[in-house]
């Protein structure tokens, strides 16, 4: 926990550019990530420009993620708590999971003030996620839903079936 990942240039990675597990109170900012996912193994389910698992109080901001094929831009994976994805520019992505993907979380997380442009897939994907707040994002040329929230699996978290309820999606353009 308490890591800072700042101002890196990450490129030509076959799967994930930046990855983290049990990301507690971390800051991931001002990174330039591009040409990742070229192995086109997105269905391996570990491919993203930034993929962080078990986030708590984590801030992912002001990153530039572009020219990805077969992977999402930012993936906040499993049991995220009170984390924020803000001010990122994500463009020219081909993905089945979304430019920004928040997965399997029950308490509030915030996705705000991001720009998603030329996305072949979904803009923001909330899968098996409750109480997320998606506000003030700009979408352009997104081929599927700008924001989608739904139950995608039959898994449980903390002894409770995962659902997709209580999400707030507003003031996006």
C-alpha positions as semicolon CSV with decimal commas, in nm:
position;residue;x (nm);y (nm);z (nm)
1;X;0,000;0,000;0,000
2;X;0,075;0,371;-0,017
3;X;0,263;0,338;-0,348
4;X;0,301;0,617;-0,603
5;X;0,333;0,524;-0,971
6;X;0,394;0,849;-1,157
7;X;0,517;0,981;-1,493
8;X;0,615;0,651;-1,654
9;X;0,609;0,569;-2,023
10;X;0,487;0,213;-2,074
11;X;0,448;0,072;-2,424
12;X;0,449;-0,241;-2,641
13;X;0,336;-0,470;-2,359
14;X;0,153;-0,779;-2,481
15;X;-0,095;-0,771;-2,192
16;X;-0,102;-0,520;-1,903
17;X;0,101;-0,202;-1,886
18;X;0,073;-0,135;-1,509
19;X;-0,059;-0,403;-1,272
20;X;-0,114;-0,410;-0,898
21;X;-0,261;-0,643;-0,634
22;X;-0,408;-0,525;-0,301
23;X;-0,366;-0,163;-0,400
24;X;-0,419;0,033;-0,077
25;X;-0,418;0,413;-0,072
26;X;-0,207;0,430;-0,389
27;X;-0,166;0,705;-0,647
28;X;-0,128;0,615;-1,015
29;X;-0,092;0,934;-1,218
30;X;0,050;1,103;-1,526
31;X;0,158;0,780;-1,697
32;X;0,160;0,743;-2,077
33;X;0,057;0,389;-2,173
34;X;0,026;0,281;-2,535
35;X;0,050;-0,007;-2,784
36;X;-0,039;-0,265;-2,519
37;X;-0,263;-0,567;-2,563
38;X;-0,119;-0,648;-2,904
39;X;-0,119;-1,021;-2,823
40;X;-0,499;-0,995;-2,854
41;X;-0,568;-1,227;-2,558
42;X;-0,832;-1,013;-2,387
43;X;-1,037;-1,323;-2,312
44;X;-0,752;-1,428;-2,082
45;X;-0,916;-1,156;-1,862
46;X;-0,596;-0,992;-1,745
47;X;-0,536;-0,735;-2,020
48;X;-0,548;-0,358;-1,962
49;X;-0,338;-0,045;-1,979
50;X;-0,377;-0,020;-1,599
51;X;-0,516;-0,322;-1,408
52;X;-0,544;-0,286;-1,032
53;X;-0,700;-0,547;-0,806
54;X;-0,852;-0,501;-0,458
55;X;-0,829;-0,122;-0,451
56;X;-0,898;0,071;-0,135
57;X;-0,866;0,449;-0,129
58;X;-0,674;0,440;-0,458
59;X;-0,658;0,734;-0,699
60;X;-0,595;0,678;-1,072
61;X;-0,570;1,018;-1,237
62;X;-0,440;1,210;-1,535
63;X;-0,307;0,909;-1,726
64;X;-0,294;0,896;-2,107
65;X;-0,386;0,551;-2,241
66;X;-0,407;0,498;-2,615
67;X;-0,358;0,265;-2,910
68;X;-0,467;-0,050;-2,727
69;X;-0,597;-0,358;-2,905
70;X;-0,757;-0,638;-2,709
71;X;-0,763;-0,477;-2,365
72;X;-0,941;-0,210;-2,166
73;X;-0,783;0,119;-2,066
74;X;-0,826;0,107;-1,687
75;X;-0,959;-0,197;-1,498
76;X;-1,042;-0,165;-1,129
77;X;-1,087;-0,532;-1,044
78;X;-1,270;-0,696;-0,751
79;X;-1,388;-0,550;-0,422
80;X;-1,286;-0,191;-0,487
81;X;-1,359;0,048;-0,201
82;X;-1,367;0,427;-0,205
83;X;-1,138;0,459;-0,508
84;X;-1,145;0,715;-0,787
85;X;-1,064;0,718;-1,160
86;X;-1,047;1,081;-1,277
87;X;-0,901;1,307;-1,542
88;X;-0,771;1,027;-1,765
89;X;-0,760;1,051;-2,145
90;X;-0,830;0,715;-2,309
91;X;-0,851;0,690;-2,688
92;X;-0,812;0,455;-2,981
93;X;-0,895;0,139;-2,786
94;X;-1,042;-0,189;-2,911
95;X;-1,192;-0,377;-2,615
96;X;-1,472;-0,611;-2,506
97;X;-1,459;-0,482;-2,147
98;X;-1,472;-0,104;-2,178
99;X;-1,236;0,189;-2,174
100;X;-1,285;0,198;-1,794
101;X;-1,400;-0,118;-1,617
102;X;-1,506;-0,132;-1,250
103;X;-1,574;-0,491;-1,150
104;X;-1,734;-0,671;-0,856
105;X;-1,756;-0,392;-0,600
106;X;-2,023;-0,315;-0,342
107;X;-1,926;0,020;-0,187
108;X;-1,892;0,357;-0,363
109;X;-1,622;0,420;-0,622
110;X;-1,606;0,729;-0,842
111;X;-1,540;0,756;-1,218
112;X;-1,538;1,122;-1,317
113;X;-1,399;1,382;-1,557
114;X;-1,241;1,130;-1,796
115;X;-1,228;1,161;-2,176
116;X;-1,297;0,846;-2,378
117;X;-1,262;0,884;-2,755
118;X;-1,256;0,636;-3,044
119;X;-1,346;0,337;-2,830
120;X;-1,441;0,022;-3,016
121;X;-1,647;-0,121;-2,730
122;X;-1,807;0,024;-2,418
123;X;-1,708;0,349;-2,250
124;X;-1,751;0,270;-1,879
125;X;-1,844;-0,084;-1,776
126;X;-1,979;-0,154;-1,428
127;X;-2,004;-0,532;-1,401
128;X;-2,137;-0,685;-1,078
129;X;-2,089;-0,343;-0,920
130;X;-2,309;-0,149;-0,679
131;X;-2,306;0,216;-0,571
132;X;-2,060;0,343;-0,831
133;X;-2,078;0,708;-0,929
134;X;-2,009;0,788;-1,296
135;X;-2,026;1,165;-1,357
136;X;-1,890;1,442;-1,580
137;X;-1,719;1,215;-1,836
138;X;-1,686;1,301;-2,206
139;X;-1,749;1,025;-2,462
140;X;-1,691;1,050;-2,836
141;X;-1,712;0,786;-3,107
142;X;-1,783;0,497;-2,868
143;X;-1,927;0,203;-3,064
144;X;-2,127;0,046;-2,778
145;X;-2,288;0,187;-2,462
146;X;-2,122;0,494;-2,311
147;X;-2,199;0,353;-1,965
148;X;-2,333;0,006;-1,889
149;X;-2,415;-0,140;-1,547
150;X;-2,526;-0,500;-1,518
151;X;-2,488;-0,831;-1,343
152;X;-2,237;-1,027;-1,549
153;X;-2,164;-1,336;-1,336
154;X;-2,316;-1,546;-1,059
155;X;-2,032;-1,488;-0,809
156;X;-2,054;-1,370;-0,449
157;X;-1,850;-1,122;-0,248
158;X;-1,847;-1,113;0,131
159;X;-2,117;-1,380;0,142
160;X;-2,356;-1,178;-0,077
161;X;-2,449;-1,240;-0,439
162;X;-2,306;-0,973;-0,666
163;X;-2,563;-0,731;-0,804
164;X;-2,573;-0,411;-1,004
165;X;-2,776;-0,163;-0,805
166;X;-2,753;0,182;-0,654
167;X;-2,525;0,314;-0,929
168;X;-2,546;0,686;-1,009
169;X;-2,481;0,786;-1,370
170;X;-2,530;1,155;-1,446
171;X;-2,402;1,464;-1,625
172;X;-2,196;1,272;-1,880
173;X;-2,169;1,395;-2,238
